[in-house]
Amino acid sequence: MEKKKHKRQTVFEKWFLNNRFSVILFNILLFFLIIWVFNKISFVLNPAWLFFSAIFPPLLLAIIQFYVMNPVVDYLEKRFKVPRTLTIIALFIIVVVALVWIINTLIPIVQGQINSLIKNWPHIWNDAVNVTQKALKDPRLHSVKGNLQSMIDNTENTMFKSWQNTFNAAIGNISSAVSIVTMIGMTILTAPFILFFMLKDGHQLRPYITKFVPQKWQESFSQLLHDINYALASYIRGQITVAFWVGVMFAIGYNVIKLPYGTAFAILAGFMNLIPYFGTFIAFIPVLVVAVMTPGTMLVKVLVVFAIEQTIESRFVSPLVMGSKMEMHPITTILLLIGASSVWGLWGVIFGIPIYAVLKIIVSRVYNYYRRESEVFDDTATASSTTGESEVDKN
């Protein structure tokens, strides 16, 4: 009967309705059609975009702090029956004390080093260029002299144009600067309130959202939300933890070898480490320039500190903190960073990986559901019918 049923299929059913390739092409066409429609009615979505852009900064800051603090709140509630509100208030007090210490102790040191570095950087860069040009006079480097000289000239031109454009933009957009300051102030004021209620009632959000989904999909939708939350939590906690220890290790190493502006460079390395693979090396470039211009064996000491930090981070800190929770191959991560940075710039570098992780979970679950429910991917029936036909031929 199976064999006869397959023979009765029309050409349309065979090549369009029950053809995987045609179904995939049709879904792609629908996807781009939806994008085209949304592009045509973008004026309708502008108010929604303005609303989202206004609430996004405090919400983002609250979400990051939520993923850092929530494990402590959950642990104390489950293990020692401590009320969530009491733990949240205690964490807020600890954060305020830490901020007061940072403002009174760390910021003046970093501010002094940054001001001194900005003041002396043109002299340091000129000295580094002069040293490089003297080295290029060596006959053994004659073959690469032109390439290195052009690279130096391009770097100088790029830096000059970047600083000039930044200065002009800052002067020409006073209103934008005021709006940025206002946004920062509103973020600092509103984020703690959002964070408080997220920590207090965040564990009830998933069951609440799941209630609006049809009954037969509630279990799978709840698991989807759990997987997304786990991926985001793993990434945010892991990146912040690794970045913190990178900054600490560089701060210890740079201060031990007495590198000028060491604390500022260490904090820069911690922040830049939020960019996977490339961030630490980008933050190491000004360190190399300063080390080359510092008398003595500072360059060797800096290289030793960098080698020790990379060894500890790659062998102990990152595997212990991150592990394989993101389930992303390094090549995928690198290509994603390159593509996201070229399209969205710095925001693409920061948010590219977590957005990819969320989309990967959603797409994989939708695909698995479609494969399970659609006759297009009915591999079991096809395999069983093929097996039945072979058994009939044998008999």
Coordinates of C-alpha atoms in Angstrom, one line a residue:
M1 CA 0.0 0.0 0.0
E2 CA 2.9 2.4 0.9
K3 CA 4.4 1.9 -2.6
K4 CA 1.1 2.5 -4.4
K5 CA 0.5 5.6 -2.3
H6 CA 3.8 7.1 -3.3
K7 CA 3.1 6.4 -6.9
R8 CA -0.2 8.4 -6.8
Q9 CA 1.6 11.6 -5.8
T10 CA 1.2 14.4 -8.3
V11 CA 4.2 16.3 -9.6
F12 CA 3.3 19.3 -7.5
E13 CA 3.2 17.2 -4.3
K14 CA 6.4 15.5 -5.2
W15 CA 8.5 18.5 -6.1
F16 CA 6.9 21.2 -4.0
L17 CA 4.9 20.0 -1.0
N18 CA 7.0 17.0 -0.1
N19 CA 10.4 18.3 -1.3
R20 CA 12.8 19.4 1.4
F21 CA 14.7 21.8 -0.9
S22 CA 11.5 23.5 -2.1
V23 CA 10.2 23.9 1.5
I24 CA 13.6 25.4 2.6
L25 CA 13.6 27.9 -0.3
F26 CA 10.0 28.8 0.4
N27 CA 10.8 29.5 4.1
I28 CA 13.8 31.6 3.1
L29 CA 11.5 33.6 0.7
L30 CA 9.0 34.2 3.5
F31 CA 11.8 35.3 5.8
F32 CA 13.1 38.0 3.4
L33 CA 9.5 39.0 2.5
I34 CA 8.8 39.7 6.2
I35 CA 12.0 41.8 6.4
W36 CA 10.9 43.7 3.3
V37 CA 7.5 44.4 4.8
F38 CA 8.9 45.6 8.1
N39 CA 11.3 47.9 6.2
K40 CA 8.4 49.4 4.3
I41 CA 6.5 50.2 7.6
S42 CA 9.5 51.2 9.6
F43 CA 7.8 54.6 10.3
V44 CA 5.3 52.7 12.4
L45 CA 8.0 51.0 14.4
N46 CA 10.0 54.2 15.1
P47 CA 8.1 55.0 18.4
A48 CA 8.7 51.5 19.6
W49 CA 12.4 51.8 18.7
L50 CA 12.7 55.1 20.6
F51 CA 11.0 53.5 23.6
F52 CA 13.3 50.5 23.5
S53 CA 16.4 52.6 23.1
A54 CA 15.4 54.7 26.2
I55 CA 14.9 51.6 28.5
F56 CA 17.7 49.5 27.1
P57 CA 20.7 51.0 29.0
P58 CA 19.3 50.6 32.6
L59 CA 17.7 47.3 31.6
L60 CA 21.1 46.0 30.2
L61 CA 23.0 47.1 33.3
A62 CA 20.4 45.5 35.6
I63 CA 20.5 42.2 33.6
I64 CA 24.3 42.0 33.9
Q65 CA 24.2 42.6 37.6
F66 CA 21.3 40.2 37.9
Y67 CA 23.3 37.3 36.4
V68 CA 26.2 38.1 38.8
M69 CA 24.1 38.4 42.0
N70 CA 21.3 36.0 41.4
P71 CA 23.3 32.8 42.1
V72 CA 24.1 34.1 45.6
V73 CA 20.5 35.0 46.3
D74 CA 19.3 31.6 45.1
Y75 CA 21.9 29.7 47.0
L76 CA 21.2 31.4 50.4
E77 CA 17.5 31.0 49.9
K78 CA 17.7 27.3 49.1
R79 CA 20.5 26.3 51.5
F80 CA 19.9 28.5 54.5
K81 CA 16.3 29.7 54.0
V82 CA 17.5 33.4 54.0
P83 CA 14.7 35.7 52.6
R84 CA 15.6 37.0 49.2
T85 CA 14.9 40.6 50.2
L86 CA 17.4 40.4 53.0
T87 CA 20.1 38.9 50.8
I88 CA 19.5 41.6 48.1
I89 CA 19.8 44.4 50.6
A90 CA 23.1 42.9 51.9
L91 CA 24.4 42.6 48.4
F92 CA 23.5 46.2 47.6
I93 CA 25.3 47.4 50.7
I94 CA 28.4 45.4 49.7
V95 CA 28.3 47.0 46.2
V96 CA 27.9 50.5 47.6
V97 CA 30.9 49.9 49.9
A98 CA 33.0 48.6 47.0
L99 CA 32.0 51.6 44.9
V100 CA 33.0 54.0 47.6
W101 CA 36.4 52.3 48.0
I102 CA 36.9 52.4 44.2
I103 CA 36.0 56.1 44.0
N104 CA 38.2 57.0 46.9
T105 CA 41.2 54.7 46.3
L106 CA 41.4 53.3 42.8
I107 CA 40.0 56.0 40.6
P108 CA 42.4 58.8 41.7
I109 CA 45.4 56.5 40.9
V110 CA 44.0 55.5 37.5
Q111 CA 42.9 59.0 36.7
G112 CA 46.5 60.3 37.5
Q113 CA 48.0 57.6 35.3
I114 CA 45.6 58.2 32.4
N115 CA 46.2 62.0 32.5
S116 CA 49.9 61.5 32.5
L117 CA 49.7 58.9 29.7
I118 CA 47.5 61.2 27.5
K119 CA 49.9 64.1 28.2
N120 CA 53.1 62.1 27.4
W121 CA 51.7 59.8 24.7
P122 CA 52.7 62.0 21.7
H123 CA 56.3 62.0 22.9
I124 CA 56.2 58.3 23.6
W125 CA 54.8 57.6 20.1
N126 CA 57.4 59.9 18.4
D127 CA 60.2 58.2 20.3
A128 CA 58.9 54.8 19.2
V129 CA 58.7 56.0 15.6
N130 CA 62.3 57.4 15.8
V131 CA 63.6 54.1 17.2
T132 CA 61.8 52.1 14.5
Q133 CA 63.2 54.4 11.8
K134 CA 66.7 54.0 13.1
A135 CA 66.3 50.3 13.2
L136 CA 65.2 50.4 9.6
K137 CA 68.5 51.9 8.5
D138 CA 70.1 48.5 9.2
P139 CA 71.0 47.0 5.8
R140 CA 69.6 43.7 6.8
L141 CA 66.1 45.2 7.0
H142 CA 66.4 47.0 3.7
S143 CA 63.9 44.6 2.0
V144 CA 61.2 45.3 4.5
K145 CA 61.9 49.0 5.1
G146 CA 59.3 50.2 2.6
N147 CA 56.5 48.0 4.1
L148 CA 57.3 49.0 7.7
Q149 CA 57.6 52.7 6.8
S150 CA 54.2 52.7 5.0
M151 CA 52.6 50.8 8.0
I152 CA 53.9 53.5 10.4
D153 CA 52.7 56.3 8.1
N154 CA 49.3 54.7 7.8
T155 CA 49.0 54.2 11.5
E156 CA 49.9 57.8 12.2
N157 CA 47.4 59.1 9.6
T158 CA 44.7 56.8 11.0
M159 CA 45.3 57.9 14.6
F160 CA 45.3 61.6 13.6
K161 CA 42.1 61.3 11.6
S162 CA 40.4 59.4 14.3
W163 CA 41.4 61.9 17.0
Q164 CA 40.4 64.8 14.7
N165 CA 37.0 63.3 13.9
T166 CA 36.4 62.5 17.6
F167 CA 37.3 66.1 18.5
N168 CA 35.1 67.6 15.8
A169 CA 32.2 65.4 16.7
A170 CA 32.5 66.3 20.4
I171 CA 32.6 70.0 19.6
G172 CA 29.8 69.8 17.0
N173 CA 27.4 67.7 19.1
I174 CA 27.1 69.4 22.4
S175 CA 23.4 68.4 22.5
S176 CA 24.4 64.8 22.0
A177 CA 26.9 65.0 24.8
V178 CA 24.2 66.4 27.1
S179 CA 21.8 63.6 26.1
I180 CA 24.5 61.0 26.8
V181 CA 25.2 62.5 30.3
T182 CA 21.4 62.5 30.9
M183 CA 21.2 58.9 29.8
I184 CA 24.0 57.8 32.1
G185 CA 22.4 59.6 35.0
M186 CA 19.0 58.0 34.3
T187 CA 20.7 54.6 34.0
I188 CA 22.5 54.9 37.3
L189 CA 19.3 56.1 39.0
T190 CA 16.9 53.5 37.6
A191 CA 19.0 50.4 37.2
P192 CA 19.2 49.6 40.9
F193 CA 15.3 49.6 41.2
I194 CA 15.0 47.3 38.2
L195 CA 17.7 45.1 39.6
F196 CA 16.0 44.8 43.0
F197 CA 12.7 43.6 41.5
M198 CA 14.5 41.3 39.1
L199 CA 16.4 39.6 42.0
K200 CA 13.2 39.5 44.1
D201 CA 10.8 38.2 41.5
G202 CA 13.0 37.0 38.6
H203 CA 12.5 33.3 39.4
Q204 CA 8.8 33.7 38.8
L205 CA 9.2 35.2 35.3
R206 CA 9.5 31.9 33.4
P207 CA 6.4 30.3 34.8
Y208 CA 4.5 33.5 34.3
I209 CA 5.4 33.8 30.6
T210 CA 4.8 30.1 30.0
K211 CA 1.2 30.5 31.0
F212 CA 0.5 32.5 27.8
V213 CA 1.6 29.6 25.6
P214 CA -0.8 26.9 24.4
Q215 CA -0.9 24.0 26.8
K216 CA 0.7 21.4 24.5
W217 CA 3.7 23.7 24.0
Q218 CA 4.2 24.9 27.5
E219 CA 6.7 22.3 28.5
S220 CA 9.0 22.8 25.5
F221 CA 8.6 26.6 25.7
S222 CA 9.6 26.5 29.3
Q223 CA 12.7 24.4 28.5
L224 CA 13.5 26.9 25.7
L225 CA 13.5 29.8 28.1
H226 CA 15.6 27.8 30.5
D227 CA 18.2 27.1 27.9
I228 CA 18.3 30.7 26.8
N229 CA 18.7 31.9 30.4
Y230 CA 21.4 29.3 31.0
A231 CA 23.4 30.4 27.9
L232 CA 23.2 34.1 28.7
A233 CA 24.0 33.5 32.4
S234 CA 27.0 31.3 31.5
Y235 CA 28.4 33.8 29.0
I236 CA 27.9 37.0 31.2
R237 CA 29.2 35.4 34.4
G238 CA 32.1 33.8 32.6
Q239 CA 33.2 36.9 30.7
I240 CA 33.0 39.1 33.8
T241 CA 34.8 36.7 36.0
V242 CA 37.6 36.1 33.4
A243 CA 38.0 39.8 32.7
F244 CA 38.2 40.5 36.5
W245 CA 41.0 38.0 37.0
V246 CA 42.8 39.1 33.9
G247 CA 42.8 42.7 35.2
V248 CA 44.0 41.5 38.6
M249 CA 46.9 39.4 37.2
F250 CA 48.1 42.2 34.9
A251 CA 47.8 44.7 37.8
I252 CA 50.0 42.5 40.0
G253 CA 52.5 41.8 37.2
Y254 CA 52.8 45.3 36.0
N255 CA 53.2 46.7 39.5
V256 CA 55.8 44.1 40.3
I257 CA 58.0 45.0 37.3
K258 CA 57.1 48.7 38.0
L259 CA 55.8 49.4 34.5
P260 CA 54.7 53.1 34.0
Y261 CA 50.9 53.4 33.9
G262 CA 50.7 49.8 34.9
T263 CA 47.3 50.0 36.8
A264 CA 45.7 51.9 34.0
F265 CA 46.9 49.3 31.5
A266 CA 45.7 46.5 33.7
I267 CA 42.2 47.9 33.9
L268 CA 42.2 48.4 30.1
A269 CA 43.3 44.8 29.7
G270 CA 40.4 43.6 31.9
F271 CA 37.8 45.6 29.9
M272 CA 39.2 44.6 26.5
N273 CA 39.2 41.0 27.6
L274 CA 35.4 41.1 27.2
I275 CA 36.3 40.8 23.4
P276 CA 37.2 37.1 23.0
Y277 CA 40.6 36.2 21.5
F278 CA 41.5 39.7 20.3
G279 CA 40.8 42.0 23.3
T280 CA 43.9 41.2 25.4
F281 CA 46.2 41.5 22.4
I282 CA 44.7 44.9 21.5
A283 CA 45.2 46.2 25.0
F284 CA 48.8 44.9 24.9
I285 CA 49.8 47.2 22.0
P286 CA 50.2 50.4 24.0
V287 CA 52.0 48.4 26.7
L288 CA 54.6 47.3 24.2
V289 CA 55.1 50.9 23.0
V290 CA 55.7 52.1 26.5
A291 CA 57.9 49.2 27.4
V292 CA 60.1 49.8 24.3
M293 CA 60.5 53.5 25.3
T294 CA 61.3 52.6 29.0
P295 CA 65.1 52.2 29.6
G296 CA 66.5 48.9 30.7
T297 CA 64.9 45.5 30.3
M298 CA 61.3 46.6 30.6
L299 CA 60.3 45.0 27.3
V300 CA 61.6 41.6 28.4
K301 CA 59.8 41.9 31.8
V302 CA 56.5 42.9 30.0
L303 CA 56.7 39.9 27.7
V304 CA 57.4 37.6 30.7
V305 CA 54.3 39.0 32.5
F306 CA 52.2 38.6 29.4
A307 CA 53.3 35.0 28.9
I308 CA 52.6 34.1 32.5
E309 CA 49.2 35.7 32.4
Q310 CA 48.2 34.0 29.2
T311 CA 49.3 30.6 30.5
I312 CA 47.3 31.0 33.7
E313 CA 44.3 32.3 31.9
S314 CA 44.3 29.7 29.1
R315 CA 45.2 26.7 31.4
F316 CA 43.3 27.5 34.6
V317 CA 41.0 30.5 34.6
S318 CA 39.1 30.2 31.3
P319 CA 38.6 26.4 31.5
L320 CA 37.5 26.6 35.1
V321 CA 35.1 29.5 34.6
M322 CA 33.8 29.1 31.0
G323 CA 34.4 25.4 30.3
S324 CA 32.4 24.4 27.2
K325 CA 29.1 25.9 28.3
M326 CA 28.7 28.0 25.1
E327 CA 29.4 25.0 22.8
M328 CA 30.9 27.3 20.2
H329 CA 33.9 26.3 18.1
P330 CA 36.8 28.9 18.2
I331 CA 36.6 29.3 14.4
T332 CA 32.9 30.1 14.7
T333 CA 33.6 32.7 17.4
I334 CA 36.4 34.4 15.4
L335 CA 34.3 34.5 12.2
L336 CA 31.3 35.8 14.2
L337 CA 33.4 38.6 15.8
I338 CA 34.8 39.7 12.5
G339 CA 31.4 39.7 10.8
A340 CA 29.6 41.4 13.6
S341 CA 32.2 44.1 14.1
S342 CA 32.1 44.9 10.3
V343 CA 28.3 45.3 10.4
W344 CA 27.6 46.8 13.9
G345 CA 31.0 47.9 15.1
L346 CA 31.8 47.8 18.8
W347 CA 28.2 46.8 19.6
G348 CA 28.5 43.8 17.3
V349 CA 31.7 42.7 19.1
I350 CA 30.0 42.9 22.5
F351 CA 26.6 41.4 21.7
G352 CA 27.4 39.2 18.8
I353 CA 28.2 36.1 20.7
P354 CA 25.3 36.1 23.2
I355 CA 22.8 37.0 20.4
Y356 CA 24.2 34.1 18.3
A357 CA 23.9 31.7 21.2
V358 CA 20.2 32.7 21.7
L359 CA 19.4 32.5 18.0
K360 CA 21.2 29.1 17.8
I361 CA 19.0 27.7 20.6
I362 CA 15.8 29.1 19.1
V363 CA 16.5 27.9 15.5
S364 CA 17.7 24.5 16.6
R365 CA 14.5 23.9 18.6
V366 CA 12.2 25.2 15.8
Y367 CA 14.1 23.0 13.3
N368 CA 13.8 19.9 15.5
Y369 CA 10.1 20.6 16.0
Y370 CA 9.5 21.1 12.3
R371 CA 11.5 17.9 11.5
R372 CA 9.5 15.9 14.0
E373 CA 6.1 17.2 12.9
S374 CA 6.6 17.7 9.1
E375 CA 6.2 14.9 6.6
V376 CA 9.0 16.4 4.6
F377 CA 11.5 15.0 7.1
D378 CA 9.7 11.7 7.8
D379 CA 12.9 9.7 7.6
T380 CA 11.5 6.9 9.8
A381 CA 8.6 6.2 7.5
T382 CA 10.9 6.3 4.4
A383 CA 13.4 4.0 6.0
S384 CA 10.7 1.5 7.2
S385 CA 9.0 1.5 3.8
T386 CA 12.4 0.9 2.1
T387 CA 13.1 -2.0 4.5
G388 CA 9.6 -3.4 3.9
E389 CA 10.1 -3.3 0.1
S390 CA 13.5 -5.0 0.4
E391 CA 12.0 -7.8 2.6
V392 CA 9.2 -8.3 0.0
D393 CA 11.8 -8.6 -2.8
K394 CA 13.7 -11.2 -0.8
N395 CA 10.6 -13.3 -0.3

